[in-house]
Structures are given as structure tokens and as C-alpha cells.
Short mmCIF file of C-alpha atoms in Angstrom, two decimals:
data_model
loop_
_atom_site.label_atom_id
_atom_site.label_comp_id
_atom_site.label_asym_id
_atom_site.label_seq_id
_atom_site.Cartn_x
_atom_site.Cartn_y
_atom_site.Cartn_z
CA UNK A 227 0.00 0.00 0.00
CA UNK A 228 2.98 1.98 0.08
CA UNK A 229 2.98 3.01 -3.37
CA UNK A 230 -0.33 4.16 -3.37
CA UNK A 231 -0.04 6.26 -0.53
CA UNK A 232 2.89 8.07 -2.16
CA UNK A 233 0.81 8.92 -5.12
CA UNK A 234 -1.78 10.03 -2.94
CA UNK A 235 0.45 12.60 -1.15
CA UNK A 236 2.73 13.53 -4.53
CA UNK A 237 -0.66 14.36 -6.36
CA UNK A 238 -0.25 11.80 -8.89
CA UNK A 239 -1.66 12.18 -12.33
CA UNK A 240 -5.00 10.33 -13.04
CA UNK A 241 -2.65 8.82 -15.47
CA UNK A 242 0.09 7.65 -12.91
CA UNK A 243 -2.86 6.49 -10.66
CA UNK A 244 -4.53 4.26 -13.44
CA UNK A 245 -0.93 2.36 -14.08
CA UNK A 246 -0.59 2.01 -10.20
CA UNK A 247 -0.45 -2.01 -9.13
CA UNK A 248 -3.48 -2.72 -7.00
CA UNK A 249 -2.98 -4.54 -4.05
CA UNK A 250 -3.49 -8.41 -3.90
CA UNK A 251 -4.68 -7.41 -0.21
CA UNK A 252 -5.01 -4.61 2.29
CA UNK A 253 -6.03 -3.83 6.12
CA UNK A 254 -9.28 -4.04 7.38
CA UNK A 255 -11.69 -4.22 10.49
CA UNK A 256 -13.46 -7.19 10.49
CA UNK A 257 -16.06 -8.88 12.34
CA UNK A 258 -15.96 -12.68 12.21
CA UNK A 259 -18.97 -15.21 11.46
CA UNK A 260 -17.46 -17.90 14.24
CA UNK A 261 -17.70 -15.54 16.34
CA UNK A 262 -21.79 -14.16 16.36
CA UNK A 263 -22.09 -16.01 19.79
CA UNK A 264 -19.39 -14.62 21.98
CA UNK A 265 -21.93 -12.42 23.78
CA UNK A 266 -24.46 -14.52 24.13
CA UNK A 267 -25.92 -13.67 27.67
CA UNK A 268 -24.06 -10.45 28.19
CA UNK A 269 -26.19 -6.91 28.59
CA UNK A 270 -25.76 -4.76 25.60
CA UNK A 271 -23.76 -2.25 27.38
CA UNK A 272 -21.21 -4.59 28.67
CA UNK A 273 -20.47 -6.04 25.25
CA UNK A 274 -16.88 -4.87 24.38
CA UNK A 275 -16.61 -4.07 20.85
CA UNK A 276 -12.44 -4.58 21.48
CA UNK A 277 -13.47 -8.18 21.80
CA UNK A 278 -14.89 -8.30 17.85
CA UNK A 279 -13.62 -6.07 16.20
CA UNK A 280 -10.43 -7.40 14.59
CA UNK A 281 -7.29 -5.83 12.14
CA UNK A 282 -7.27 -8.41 9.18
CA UNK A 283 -5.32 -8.62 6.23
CA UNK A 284 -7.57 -9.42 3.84
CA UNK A 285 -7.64 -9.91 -0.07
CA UNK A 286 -9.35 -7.75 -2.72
CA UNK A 287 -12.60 -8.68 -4.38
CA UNK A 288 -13.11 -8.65 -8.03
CA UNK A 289 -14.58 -5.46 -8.98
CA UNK A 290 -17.84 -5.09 -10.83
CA UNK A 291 -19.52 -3.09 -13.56
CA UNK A 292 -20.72 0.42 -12.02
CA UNK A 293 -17.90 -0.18 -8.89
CA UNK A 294 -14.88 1.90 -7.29
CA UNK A 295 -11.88 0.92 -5.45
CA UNK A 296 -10.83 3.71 -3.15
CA UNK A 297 -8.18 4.36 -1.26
CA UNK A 298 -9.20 5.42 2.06
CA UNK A 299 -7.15 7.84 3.55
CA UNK A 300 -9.92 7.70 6.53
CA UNK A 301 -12.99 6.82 8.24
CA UNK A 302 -15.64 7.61 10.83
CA UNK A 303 -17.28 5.21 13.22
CA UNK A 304 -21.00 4.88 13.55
CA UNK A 305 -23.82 3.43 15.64
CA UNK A 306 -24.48 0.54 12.95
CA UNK A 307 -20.53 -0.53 13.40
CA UNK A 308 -21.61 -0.83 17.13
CA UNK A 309 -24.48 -2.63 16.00
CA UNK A 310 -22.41 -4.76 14.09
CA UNK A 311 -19.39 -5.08 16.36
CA UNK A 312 -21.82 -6.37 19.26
CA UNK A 313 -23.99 -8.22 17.27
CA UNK A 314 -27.18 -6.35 17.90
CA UNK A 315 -30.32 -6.87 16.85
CA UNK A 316 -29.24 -8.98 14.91
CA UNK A 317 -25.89 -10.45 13.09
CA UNK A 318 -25.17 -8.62 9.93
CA UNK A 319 -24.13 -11.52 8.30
CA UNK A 320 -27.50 -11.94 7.93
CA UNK A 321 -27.73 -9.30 5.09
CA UNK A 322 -24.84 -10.76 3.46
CA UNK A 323 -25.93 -14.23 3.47
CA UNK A 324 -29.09 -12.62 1.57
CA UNK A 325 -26.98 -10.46 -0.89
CA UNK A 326 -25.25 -13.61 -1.72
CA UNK A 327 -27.96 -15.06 -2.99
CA UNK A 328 -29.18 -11.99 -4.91
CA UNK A 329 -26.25 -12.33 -7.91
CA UNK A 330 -22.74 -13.45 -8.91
CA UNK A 331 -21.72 -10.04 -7.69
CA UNK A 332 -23.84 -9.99 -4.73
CA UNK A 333 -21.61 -13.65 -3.98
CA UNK A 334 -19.15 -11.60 -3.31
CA UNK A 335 -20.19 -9.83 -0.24
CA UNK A 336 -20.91 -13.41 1.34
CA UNK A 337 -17.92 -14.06 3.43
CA UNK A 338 -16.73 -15.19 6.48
CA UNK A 339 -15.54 -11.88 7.51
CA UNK A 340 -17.31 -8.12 7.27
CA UNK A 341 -15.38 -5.47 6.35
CA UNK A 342 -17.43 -2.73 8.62
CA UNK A 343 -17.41 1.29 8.18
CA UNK A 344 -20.06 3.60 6.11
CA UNK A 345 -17.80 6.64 6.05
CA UNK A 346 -14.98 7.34 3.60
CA UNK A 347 -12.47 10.24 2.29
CA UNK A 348 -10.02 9.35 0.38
CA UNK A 349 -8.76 8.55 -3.75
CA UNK A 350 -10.48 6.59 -6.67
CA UNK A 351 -8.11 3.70 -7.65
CA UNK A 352 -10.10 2.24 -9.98
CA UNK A 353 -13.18 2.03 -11.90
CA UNK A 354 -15.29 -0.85 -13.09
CA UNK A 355 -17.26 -0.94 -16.69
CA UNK A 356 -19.51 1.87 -17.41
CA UNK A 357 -18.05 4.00 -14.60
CA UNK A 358 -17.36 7.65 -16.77
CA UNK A 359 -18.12 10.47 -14.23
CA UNK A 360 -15.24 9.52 -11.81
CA UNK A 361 -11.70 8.21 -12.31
CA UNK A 362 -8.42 6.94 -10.56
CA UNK A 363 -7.29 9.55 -8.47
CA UNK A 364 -9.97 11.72 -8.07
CA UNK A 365 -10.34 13.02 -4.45
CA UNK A 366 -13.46 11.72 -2.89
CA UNK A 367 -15.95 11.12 -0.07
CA UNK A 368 -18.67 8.55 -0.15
CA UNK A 369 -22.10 8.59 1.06
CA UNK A 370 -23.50 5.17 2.78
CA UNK A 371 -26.57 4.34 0.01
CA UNK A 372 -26.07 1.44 -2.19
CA UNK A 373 -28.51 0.19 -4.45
CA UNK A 374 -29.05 -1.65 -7.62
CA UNK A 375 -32.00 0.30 -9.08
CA UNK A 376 -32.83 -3.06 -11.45
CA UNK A 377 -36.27 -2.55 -9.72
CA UNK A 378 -38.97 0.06 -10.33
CA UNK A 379 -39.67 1.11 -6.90
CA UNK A 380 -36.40 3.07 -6.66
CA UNK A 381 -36.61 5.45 -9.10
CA UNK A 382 -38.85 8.10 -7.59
CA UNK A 383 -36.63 7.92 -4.57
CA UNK A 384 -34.15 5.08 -4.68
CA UNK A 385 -34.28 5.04 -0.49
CA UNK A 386 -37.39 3.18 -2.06
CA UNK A 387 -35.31 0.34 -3.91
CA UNK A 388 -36.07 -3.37 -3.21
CA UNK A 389 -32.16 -4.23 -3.03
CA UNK A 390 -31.94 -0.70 -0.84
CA UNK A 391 -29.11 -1.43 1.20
CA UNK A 392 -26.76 0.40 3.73
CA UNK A 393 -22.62 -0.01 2.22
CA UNK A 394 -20.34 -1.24 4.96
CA UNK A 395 -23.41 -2.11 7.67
CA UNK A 396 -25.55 -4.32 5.42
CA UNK A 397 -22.66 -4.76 2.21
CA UNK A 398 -19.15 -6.17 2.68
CA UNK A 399 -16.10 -3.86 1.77
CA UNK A 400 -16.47 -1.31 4.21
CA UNK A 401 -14.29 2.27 4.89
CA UNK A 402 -12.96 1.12 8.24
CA UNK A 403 -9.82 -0.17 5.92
CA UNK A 404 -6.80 0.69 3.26
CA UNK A 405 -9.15 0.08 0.45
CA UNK A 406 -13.39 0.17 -0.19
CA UNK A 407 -15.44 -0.99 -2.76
CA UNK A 408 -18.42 1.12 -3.09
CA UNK A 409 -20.81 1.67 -6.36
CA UNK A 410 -19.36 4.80 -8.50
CA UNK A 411 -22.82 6.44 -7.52
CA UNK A 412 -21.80 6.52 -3.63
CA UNK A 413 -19.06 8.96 -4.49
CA UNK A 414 -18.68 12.40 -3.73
CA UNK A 415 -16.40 15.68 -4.44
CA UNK A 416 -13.87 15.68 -1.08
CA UNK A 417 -14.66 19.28 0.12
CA UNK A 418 -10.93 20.36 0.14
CA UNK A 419 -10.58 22.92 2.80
CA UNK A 420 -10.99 19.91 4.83
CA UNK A 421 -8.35 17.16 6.44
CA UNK A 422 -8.72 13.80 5.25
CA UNK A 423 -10.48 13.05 8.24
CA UNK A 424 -13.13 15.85 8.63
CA UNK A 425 -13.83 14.86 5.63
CA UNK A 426 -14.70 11.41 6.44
CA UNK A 427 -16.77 12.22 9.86
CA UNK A 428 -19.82 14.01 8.12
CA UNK A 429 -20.90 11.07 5.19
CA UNK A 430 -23.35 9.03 7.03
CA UNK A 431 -24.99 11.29 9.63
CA UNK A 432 -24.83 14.48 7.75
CA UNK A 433 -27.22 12.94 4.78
CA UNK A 434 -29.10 11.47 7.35
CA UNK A 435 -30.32 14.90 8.91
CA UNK A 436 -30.69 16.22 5.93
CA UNK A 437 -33.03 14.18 4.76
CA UNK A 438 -34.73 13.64 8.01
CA UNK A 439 -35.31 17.23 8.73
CA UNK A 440 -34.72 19.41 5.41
CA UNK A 441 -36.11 17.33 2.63
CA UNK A 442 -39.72 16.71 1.63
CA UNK A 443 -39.02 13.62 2.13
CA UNK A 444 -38.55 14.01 5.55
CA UNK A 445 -39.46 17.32 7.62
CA UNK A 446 -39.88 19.41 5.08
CA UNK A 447 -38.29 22.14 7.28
CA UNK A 448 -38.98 25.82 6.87
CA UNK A 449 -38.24 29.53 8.55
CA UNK A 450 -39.34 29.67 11.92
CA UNK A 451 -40.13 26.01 12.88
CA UNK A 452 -39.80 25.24 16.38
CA UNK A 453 -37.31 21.91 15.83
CA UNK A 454 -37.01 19.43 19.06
CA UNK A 455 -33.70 17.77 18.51
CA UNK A 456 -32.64 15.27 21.15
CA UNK A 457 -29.41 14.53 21.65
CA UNK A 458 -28.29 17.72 19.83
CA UNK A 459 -24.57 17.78 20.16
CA UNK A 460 -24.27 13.70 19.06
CA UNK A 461 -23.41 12.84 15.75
CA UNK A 462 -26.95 12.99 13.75
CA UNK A 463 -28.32 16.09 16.41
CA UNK A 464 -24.72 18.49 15.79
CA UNK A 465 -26.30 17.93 12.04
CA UNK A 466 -29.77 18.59 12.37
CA UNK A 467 -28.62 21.42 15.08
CA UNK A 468 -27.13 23.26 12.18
CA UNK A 469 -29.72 22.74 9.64
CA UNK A 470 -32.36 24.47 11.86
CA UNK A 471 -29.88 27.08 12.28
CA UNK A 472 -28.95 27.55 8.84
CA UNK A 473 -32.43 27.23 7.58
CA UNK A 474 -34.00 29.84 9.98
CA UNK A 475 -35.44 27.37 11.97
CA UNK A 476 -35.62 27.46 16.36
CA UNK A 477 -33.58 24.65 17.25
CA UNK A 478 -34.57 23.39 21.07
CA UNK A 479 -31.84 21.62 22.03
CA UNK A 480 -31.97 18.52 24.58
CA UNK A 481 -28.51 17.53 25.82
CA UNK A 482 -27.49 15.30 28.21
CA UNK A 483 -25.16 17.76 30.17
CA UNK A 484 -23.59 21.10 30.59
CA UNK A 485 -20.26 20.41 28.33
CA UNK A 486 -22.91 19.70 25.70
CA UNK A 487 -25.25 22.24 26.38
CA UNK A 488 -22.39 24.47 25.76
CA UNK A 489 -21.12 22.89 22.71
CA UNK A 490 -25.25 23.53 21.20
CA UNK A 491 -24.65 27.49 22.47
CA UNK A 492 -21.58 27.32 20.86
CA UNK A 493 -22.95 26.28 17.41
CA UNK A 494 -25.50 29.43 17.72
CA UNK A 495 -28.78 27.49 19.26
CA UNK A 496 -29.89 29.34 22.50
CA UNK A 497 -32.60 27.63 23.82
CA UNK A 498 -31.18 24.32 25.20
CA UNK A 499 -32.91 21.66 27.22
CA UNK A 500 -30.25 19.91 29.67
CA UNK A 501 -31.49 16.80 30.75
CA UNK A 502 -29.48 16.21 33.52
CA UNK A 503 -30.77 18.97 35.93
CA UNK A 504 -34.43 18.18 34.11
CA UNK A 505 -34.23 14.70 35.02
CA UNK A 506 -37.01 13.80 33.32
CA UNK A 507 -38.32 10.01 34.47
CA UNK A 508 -40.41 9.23 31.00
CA UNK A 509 -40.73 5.45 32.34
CA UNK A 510 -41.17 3.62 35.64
CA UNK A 511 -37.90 2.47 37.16
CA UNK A 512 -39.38 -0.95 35.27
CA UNK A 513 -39.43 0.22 31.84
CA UNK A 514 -43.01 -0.86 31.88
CA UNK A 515 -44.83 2.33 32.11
CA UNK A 516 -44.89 5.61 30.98
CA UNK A 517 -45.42 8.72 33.04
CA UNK A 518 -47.68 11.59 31.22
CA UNK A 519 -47.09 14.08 34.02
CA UNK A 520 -43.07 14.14 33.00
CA UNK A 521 -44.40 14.84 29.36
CA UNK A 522 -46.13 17.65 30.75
CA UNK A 523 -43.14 19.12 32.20
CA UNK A 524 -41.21 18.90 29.38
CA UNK A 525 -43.43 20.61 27.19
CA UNK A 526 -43.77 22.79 30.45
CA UNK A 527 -40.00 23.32 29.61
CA UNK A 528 -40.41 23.65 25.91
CA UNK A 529 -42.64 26.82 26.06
CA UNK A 530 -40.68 28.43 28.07
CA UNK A 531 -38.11 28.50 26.07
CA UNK A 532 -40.49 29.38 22.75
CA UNK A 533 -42.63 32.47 24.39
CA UNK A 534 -45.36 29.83 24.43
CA UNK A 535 -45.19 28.36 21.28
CA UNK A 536 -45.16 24.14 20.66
CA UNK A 537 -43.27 22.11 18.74
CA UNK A 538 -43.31 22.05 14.67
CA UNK A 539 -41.01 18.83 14.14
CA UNK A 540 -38.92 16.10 16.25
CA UNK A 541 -36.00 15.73 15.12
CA UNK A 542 -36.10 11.58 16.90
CA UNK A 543 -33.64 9.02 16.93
CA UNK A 544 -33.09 8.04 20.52
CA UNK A 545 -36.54 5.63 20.24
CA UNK A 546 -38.22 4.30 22.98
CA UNK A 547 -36.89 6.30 25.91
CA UNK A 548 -38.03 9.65 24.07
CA UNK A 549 -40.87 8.68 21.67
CA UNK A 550 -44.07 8.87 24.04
CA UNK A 551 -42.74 12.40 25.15
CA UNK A 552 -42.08 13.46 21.29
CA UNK A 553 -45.47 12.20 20.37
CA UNK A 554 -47.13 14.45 23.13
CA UNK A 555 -45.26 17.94 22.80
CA UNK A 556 -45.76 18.18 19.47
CA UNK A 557 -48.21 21.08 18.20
CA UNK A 558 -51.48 20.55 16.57
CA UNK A 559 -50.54 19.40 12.46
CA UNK A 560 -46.90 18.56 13.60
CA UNK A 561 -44.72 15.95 12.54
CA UNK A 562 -42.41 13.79 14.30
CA UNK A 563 -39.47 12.14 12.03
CA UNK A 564 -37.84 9.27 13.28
CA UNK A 565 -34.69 7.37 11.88
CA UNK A 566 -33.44 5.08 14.64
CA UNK A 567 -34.27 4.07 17.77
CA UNK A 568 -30.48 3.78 19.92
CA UNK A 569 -32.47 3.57 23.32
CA UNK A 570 -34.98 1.10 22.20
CA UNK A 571 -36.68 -0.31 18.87
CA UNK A 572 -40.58 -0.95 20.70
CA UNK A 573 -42.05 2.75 20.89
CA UNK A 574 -44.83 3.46 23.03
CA UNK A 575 -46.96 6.39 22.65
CA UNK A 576 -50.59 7.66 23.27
CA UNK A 577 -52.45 7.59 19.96
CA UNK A 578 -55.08 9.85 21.41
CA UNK A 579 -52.44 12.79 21.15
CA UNK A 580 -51.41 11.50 17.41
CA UNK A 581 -54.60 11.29 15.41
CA UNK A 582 -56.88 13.61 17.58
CA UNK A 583 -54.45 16.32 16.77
CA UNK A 584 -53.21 15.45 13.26
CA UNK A 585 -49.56 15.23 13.64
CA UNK A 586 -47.63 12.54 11.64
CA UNK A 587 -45.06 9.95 12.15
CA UNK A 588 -42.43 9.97 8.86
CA UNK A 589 -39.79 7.22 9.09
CA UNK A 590 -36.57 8.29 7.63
CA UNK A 591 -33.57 6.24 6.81
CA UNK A 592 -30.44 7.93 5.63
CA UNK A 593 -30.82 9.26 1.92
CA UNK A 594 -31.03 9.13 -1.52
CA UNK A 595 -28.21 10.18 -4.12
CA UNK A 596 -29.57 14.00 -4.81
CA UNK A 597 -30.22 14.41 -0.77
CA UNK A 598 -26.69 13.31 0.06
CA UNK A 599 -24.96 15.40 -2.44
CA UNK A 600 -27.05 18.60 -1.76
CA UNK A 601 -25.56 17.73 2.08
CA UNK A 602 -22.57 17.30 0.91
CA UNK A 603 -22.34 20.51 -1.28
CA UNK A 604 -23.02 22.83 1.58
CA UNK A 605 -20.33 20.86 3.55
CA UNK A 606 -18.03 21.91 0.85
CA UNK A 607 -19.62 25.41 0.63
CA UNK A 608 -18.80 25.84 4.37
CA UNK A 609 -22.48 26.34 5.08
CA UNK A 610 -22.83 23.21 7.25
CA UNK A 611 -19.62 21.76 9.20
CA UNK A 612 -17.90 18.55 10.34
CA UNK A 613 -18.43 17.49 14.03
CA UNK A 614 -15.32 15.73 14.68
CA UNK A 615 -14.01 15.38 18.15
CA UNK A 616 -11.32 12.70 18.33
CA UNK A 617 -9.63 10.72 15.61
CA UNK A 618 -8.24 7.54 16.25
CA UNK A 619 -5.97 5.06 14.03
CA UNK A 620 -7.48 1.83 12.47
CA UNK A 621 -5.82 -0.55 15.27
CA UNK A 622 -7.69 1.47 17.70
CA UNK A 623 -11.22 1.03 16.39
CA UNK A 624 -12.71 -1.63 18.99
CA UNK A 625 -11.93 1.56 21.50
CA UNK A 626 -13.76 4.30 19.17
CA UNK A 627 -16.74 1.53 18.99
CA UNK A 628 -16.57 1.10 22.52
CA UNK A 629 -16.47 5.56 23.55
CA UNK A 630 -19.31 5.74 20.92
CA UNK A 631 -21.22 2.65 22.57
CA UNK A 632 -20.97 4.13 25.52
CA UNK A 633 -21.96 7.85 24.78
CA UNK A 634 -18.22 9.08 26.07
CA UNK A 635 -17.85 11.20 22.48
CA UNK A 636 -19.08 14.34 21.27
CA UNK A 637 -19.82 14.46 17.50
CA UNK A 638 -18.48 12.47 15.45
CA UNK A 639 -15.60 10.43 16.20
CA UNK A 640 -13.05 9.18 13.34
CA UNK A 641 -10.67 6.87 12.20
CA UNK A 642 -7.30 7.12 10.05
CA UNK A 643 -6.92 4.73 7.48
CA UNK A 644 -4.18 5.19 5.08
CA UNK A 645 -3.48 8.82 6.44
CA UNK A 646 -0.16 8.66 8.20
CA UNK A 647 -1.47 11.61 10.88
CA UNK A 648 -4.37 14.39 11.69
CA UNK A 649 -4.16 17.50 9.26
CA UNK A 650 -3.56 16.23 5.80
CA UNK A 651 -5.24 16.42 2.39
CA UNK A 652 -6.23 20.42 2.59
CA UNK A 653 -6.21 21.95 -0.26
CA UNK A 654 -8.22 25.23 0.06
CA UNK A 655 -6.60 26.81 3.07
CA UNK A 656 -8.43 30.38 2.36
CA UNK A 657 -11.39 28.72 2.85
CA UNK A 658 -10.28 26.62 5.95
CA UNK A 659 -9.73 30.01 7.33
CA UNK A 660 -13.13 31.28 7.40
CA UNK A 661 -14.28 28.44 9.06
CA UNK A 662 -11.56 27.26 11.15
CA UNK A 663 -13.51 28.05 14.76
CA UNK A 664 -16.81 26.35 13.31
CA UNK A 665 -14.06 23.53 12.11
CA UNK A 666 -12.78 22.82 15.64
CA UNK A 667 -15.91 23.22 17.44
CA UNK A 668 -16.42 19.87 19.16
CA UNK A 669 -12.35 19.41 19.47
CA UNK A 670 -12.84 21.55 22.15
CA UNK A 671 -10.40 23.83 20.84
#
């Protein structure tokens, strides 16, 4: 991988970069099918990602028509490479036992191994047949969608696709490695007055907030919406923080504590919600039952804050913890968006408050090509920013699974692949400049 690493940081021609010897095989973080049962009988939050989550050496599938080796200069972690790395809900070899079975191509992704990650920057290497809007070494990012649009469905909104899949969570070939295989229609400019690794963080959680909350698809956001976001410094809420603030939209923002609730002030939002010195008690001590009066209070809380006013759209995602109390603070003809459910996948709510006063329940899951490269465009315009707090190298991924599993990170947290250190692959330094502060936000610095 040497070699290609040097072209990388020499700026290589396209032409140098098509003659460059691929690999036979290359790093990469792995979970392993012998091993689905190694927490059998342990509570989710004990589960040790360090345990699964392995450095392999492993060899380089044959790439298809439409396809893209990339060399990954770095990665991000997410909550699905938890999900994956503990085996939770269920084992995602799973999906690739089913994608086997789809095609020839699809038998690919049916191995004994996962390659994990849905977050990329880094440099085309290669391009499969019928590829002709991308080739080797252009500098790119790559959003998490991968689909085969063979099917009708998908071509309204190809979220809507039959063989809809999520790259690197439900696919082999991941970006927690030296090299990815995505489809050419994952890829993405690399906004260049960012490092190699900002770069990386936003992919996955970025799109998903934009679609959740901006797109008609989703929200359908507009100027002056009162926005609940929970968890509003985390990776999805320090998105969907800034796209109510860029939009002209009231972000109320729940946080868990005051280092957060700063962060959230920080980013512009001034009405903040700490949970911590709420301590809101939505459930029994059981989990059984719900408490209305501690809905009450927090849309006691949420007016307050407003001059009065309710709640336009929920920005949801922690799931059953939150979802009753979403449900219920919501205004009149309001709309709750959910795309995950990290505290739960069973929601309870009252269904008196839902269709007695019109509001609406839209599921979201990540987005479509056009939604993840608007998000990505105002990334590179410096309209929306990175969240990156920590970066770690690829041995050190079980630990970055584990801080993330165990809500110890702020933003995004992310992961060098080939990138030799922090603070390389910059290009447009003026402006970096302008943005720097916005940049370093959750770094603390």
C-alpha cells in the first residue's frame, strides 16, 4: 500500500494512478462469522466491541460493472458498526448471506468476515465498466446508500429500492480499511478545505439529517419552525442542530449535560434543554410504564423557552426512551421524524395525542443520491460543518466503537486509514480560514 499512498500525497496524475499495481490485499476491520455467539448472555452495554472487532489482512474482491476501489485515507465510526461489532439486533451476516444469494456479484459480499465502516475520504483507484463520471485519483468522499436500481420502486426515490441497502453495515467492503469498494454512484467531491479526516466524519450522519429534517421527504423544514432535537450535540443532532440554524429554523436543544449544552450554544442554538438537571423520568424504574405528568413538564420546559409556542417537528432518533414524550409535545398538524431508535426499537406512545391532533409519524432512513450530495455541497460550501471530536488510528477502532457505545464522544468520532497523521489532504486553506472556529468546534479547541 505503500505506493499508493505516495501517489496520494505527490498528487499523482490520473494517469500515474490508473498504471498504479493494485494490491493483492489490504487492512481491514473485520467482524468474524465464528464468532456471532461470543456475547451470548451479556447486557448490551457490557459487550466490548475490542473483543470483535479485529485488524485483518484481507484480499481484494473482483470489482464489478458500475464499482470503485478507493483508497481510504480515513474513516468515521457509527452506531451501525456498534451494532455490528456487538452483534445487535441482529448479526449482519444476515444481510450478506441474503446479498449472496441476490447475484454473482452480490456472492461476493458473502464471506466469512465483514469489512465494517459507512464513512470514507479518500482517492479513486479504480473504476469498473460503465463508470465515466469519476476516475483513478480523483479526491473523494462517499455517502453510505447502495442500491441496484434493477427494480422500479427506486426510481422516484431510490431510499425506495427493493435491493436498498446500507454499504459497509448491510454490504461487505467497508471504509474502516486501506481500500473500499463502493458503487461509482456513492461517491462524492472531497470538500478540500478539509483534512482527510473531517472529511470522512460528516458522510453518514450528515445525509441522514438532511433528509430527516430538510427534505420533503422528511421534515420538510422551513423559517421559523420550532425543531425538538434530542441529543443535539451527538453525531446525527450536531447535524440537524445546524440545519435548523442555517435554515432559519428554532432549534430546542436537549442535551445530556452542561459540556454539551455548551457545545449547542456554541454552534449558535440558544434555547437548550439539559437533561441532567431536568431529570425527566419518562418510564417507571421498570421500563413498563410511561409517566404523562413528565411529558407535561417537558413541554412545560419547551414553552418556556419558545414564548409559548409548541413544537413544529422532532428531530427523533433516541426511540423508545423519548418517543411517548415526542409524540405528546408536538403542536397541533406537527410531525415527528424518526430514523433510529439507539435507546430502544418498541415505541410506546398515546395515539389519542397522534390522530386527535393530526400530527404525523415519517420514518426516515439515511438518503437518496440528490439528498446526500445537496448535504454534501453545503459541507463543501462551508455552510454546514464537520463534528469531529477525536480521531483515532485503524488498530484502535474496537476503543472508538466502545467511547461511541458508551456515549463518552461528542460528535463524530473518526478513524485514520491510510493517512499517516491528523491534518492532511487540505487543499483550500483560504477557505479553511473562514471556518476554522466552526471547524474545531467539538475538538474543544
Amino acid at each position: 500500500m505503500q505506493h499508493i499512498l505516495d501517489a496520494i500525497q505527490a498528487e499523482a496524475s490520473a494517469e500515474d494512478f490508473a498504471n498504479l499495481e493494485l494490491p493483492a490485499s489490504y487492512r481491514a476491520v473485520t467482524v468474524h462469522k465464528d464468532e456471532v455467539d461470543m456475547f451470548e448472555g451479556v447486557p448490551s452495554k457490557e459487550k466490548d466491541p475490542r473483543k470483535s472487532l479485529h485488524v485483518d489482512e484481507v484480499a481484494l474482491p473482483e470489482l464489478g460493472p458500475g464499482e470503485a476501489f478507493v483508497a481510504v485515507m480515513a474513516s468515521a465510526i457509527n452506531y451501525n458498526t456498534v451494532w455490528t461489532s456487538i452483534f445487535e439486533p441482529v448479526s449482519t451476516f444476515g444481510f450478506l448471506e441474503r446479498y449472496g444469494k441476490e447475484s454473482e456479484l452480490g456472492a461476493r459480499h458473502n464471506l466469512p468476515y465483514h469489512i465494517v465502516g459507512s464513512d470514507l475520504s479518500g482517492v479513486v483507484l479504480a473504476v469498473g465498466a460503465g463508470v465515466t463520471k469519476w476516475k483513478p485519483g480523483d479526491r473523494v468522499v462517499a455517502h453510505c446508500l447502495s442500491v441496484e436500481l434493477e427494480a422500479p420502486d427506486g426510481h422516484n426515490d431510490t431510499m425506495l429500492d427493493p435491493s436498498q441497502r446500507i454499504w459497509g453495515f448491510e454490504t461487505n467492503f467497508g471504509g474502516l480499511a486501506d481500500v473500499a469498494m463502493v458503487k461509482a454512484n456513492q461517491l462524492m467531491p472531497k470538500p478540500e478545505h478539509l483534512t482527510w479526516e473531517e472529511a470522512a466524519s460528516p458522510g453518514l450522519v450528515n445525509c441522514t439529517a438532511y433528509r430527516q429534517l430538510v427534505s420533503a421527504n422528511g421534515g420538510n423544514m422551513k423559517q421559523g419552525d420550532n425543531v425538538l432535537i434530542w441529543g443535539a450535540s451527538g453525531g446525527l443532532g450536531g447535524f440537524a442542530t445546524q440545519y435548523a440554524l442555517n435554515g432559519g429554523a428554532n432549534p430546542i436543544c436537549v442535551v445530556s449535560n452542561e459540556e454539551k449544552a455548551q457545545i449547542v450554544r456554541n454552534m449558535g442554538a440558544d434555547k437548550v434543554i439539559n437533561r441532567s438537571e431536568m431529570d425527566f423520568k419518562f418510564w417507571n424504574e421498570e421500563g413498563t410504564q410511561q409517566n404523562p405528568k413528565e411529558w407535561l413538564r417537558l413541554g412545560k420546559a419547551i414553552r418556556e423557552l419558545t414564548g409559548g409556542e409548541d413544537i413544529d417537528i422532532v428531530f427523533e432518533h433516541p426511540g423508545r426512551e423519548t418517543f411517548g414524550a415526542s409524540v405528546f409535545v408536538t403542536r397541533k398538524g406537527g410531525t415527528i421524524t424518526t430514523c433510529a431508535s439507539t435507546s430502544g426499537y418498541m415505541h410506546e406512545y398515546d395515539n389519542r395525542y397522534l390522530w386527535m391532533n393530526l400530527k404525523r409519524i415519517i420514518s426516515s432512513h439515511f438518503a437518496n443520491y440528490r439528498e446526500s450530495w445537496e448535504a454534501n455541497r453545503l459541507i463543501a460550501q462551508g455552510k454546514i460543518h464537520p463534528t469531529l471530536s477525536r480521531t483515532y488510528t485503524l488498530e484502535e477502532t474496537g476503543q472508538a466503537a466502545l467511547d461511541v457505545h458508551h456515549n463518552k464522544h461528542q460528535g463524530k468520532v473518526g478513524v485514520l486509514c491510510l493517512a499517516p497523521k491528523e491534518g492532511l489532504g487540505v487543499k483550500n486553506e483560504e477557505l479553511r480560514a473562514q471556518h476554522l472556529d466552526k471547524i474545531n468546534l467539538f475538538r474543544g479547541i
